[in-house]
Amino acid sequence: MSKPNPLLSGMAGRCPNCGEGHLFDGFLKVAQTCEACGYDLSKADSGDGPAVFVIMIAGFIVAFAALFTEFTIHPPIWVHLVIWLPMTLVVCLGLLRPFKGAMLAAQFMNKASEARHD
Ligand SMILES: [Zn+2]
């Protein structure tokens, strides 16, 4: 059986080595080892990489949606606050885990020293 695509496995929150075990132990905490294949995930560290991408993408989505709403509907400011503040939170939290998984999988794919299996 062929190995799964590590990037897709990482984005799905699965082990980039086997695609079966969980990559995360909690919402964003990386598991120590894969429970399916025993791969050591403790050295994986994505740093601030996922947050940077999420900030840029969420900022683009929310800022342009808010500008579009303002220029087309002209709602009062409280409507903007009620819509766009929760939307920012939802978009950021929704994107953070897949992006962190993708960054960890990219370390695995490129055999980065922090993620290398000894
Ligand atoms: Zn695994």
mmCIF file of C-alpha atoms in Angstrom, residues 54-55 58 87-97:
data_model
loop_
_atom_site.group_PDB
_atom_site.id
_atom_site.type_symbol
_atom_site.label_atom_id
_atom_site.label_comp_id
_atom_site.label_asym_id
_atom_site.label_seq_id
_atom_site.Cartn_x
_atom_site.Cartn_y
_atom_site.Cartn_z
ATOM 1 C CA VAL A 54 -3.632 32.725 8.733
ATOM 2 C CA ILE A 55 -3.315 36.442 9.545
ATOM 3 C CA ALA A 58 -8.081 36.009 7.272
ATOM 4 C CA MET A 87 -16.089 36.243 11.530
ATOM 5 C CA THR A 88 -12.420 37.053 12.155
ATOM 6 C CA LEU A 89 -12.326 34.648 15.086
ATOM 7 C CA VAL A 90 -14.053 31.862 13.154
ATOM 8 C CA VAL A 91 -11.845 32.245 10.069
ATOM 9 C CA CYS A 92 -8.630 32.374 12.126
ATOM 10 C CA LEU A 93 -9.494 29.376 14.293
ATOM 11 C CA GLY A 94 -10.794 27.456 11.295
ATOM 12 C CA LEU A 95 -7.601 27.953 9.303
ATOM 13 C CA LEU A 96 -5.022 27.629 12.083
ATOM 14 C CA ARG A 97 -5.123 23.877 12.616
#
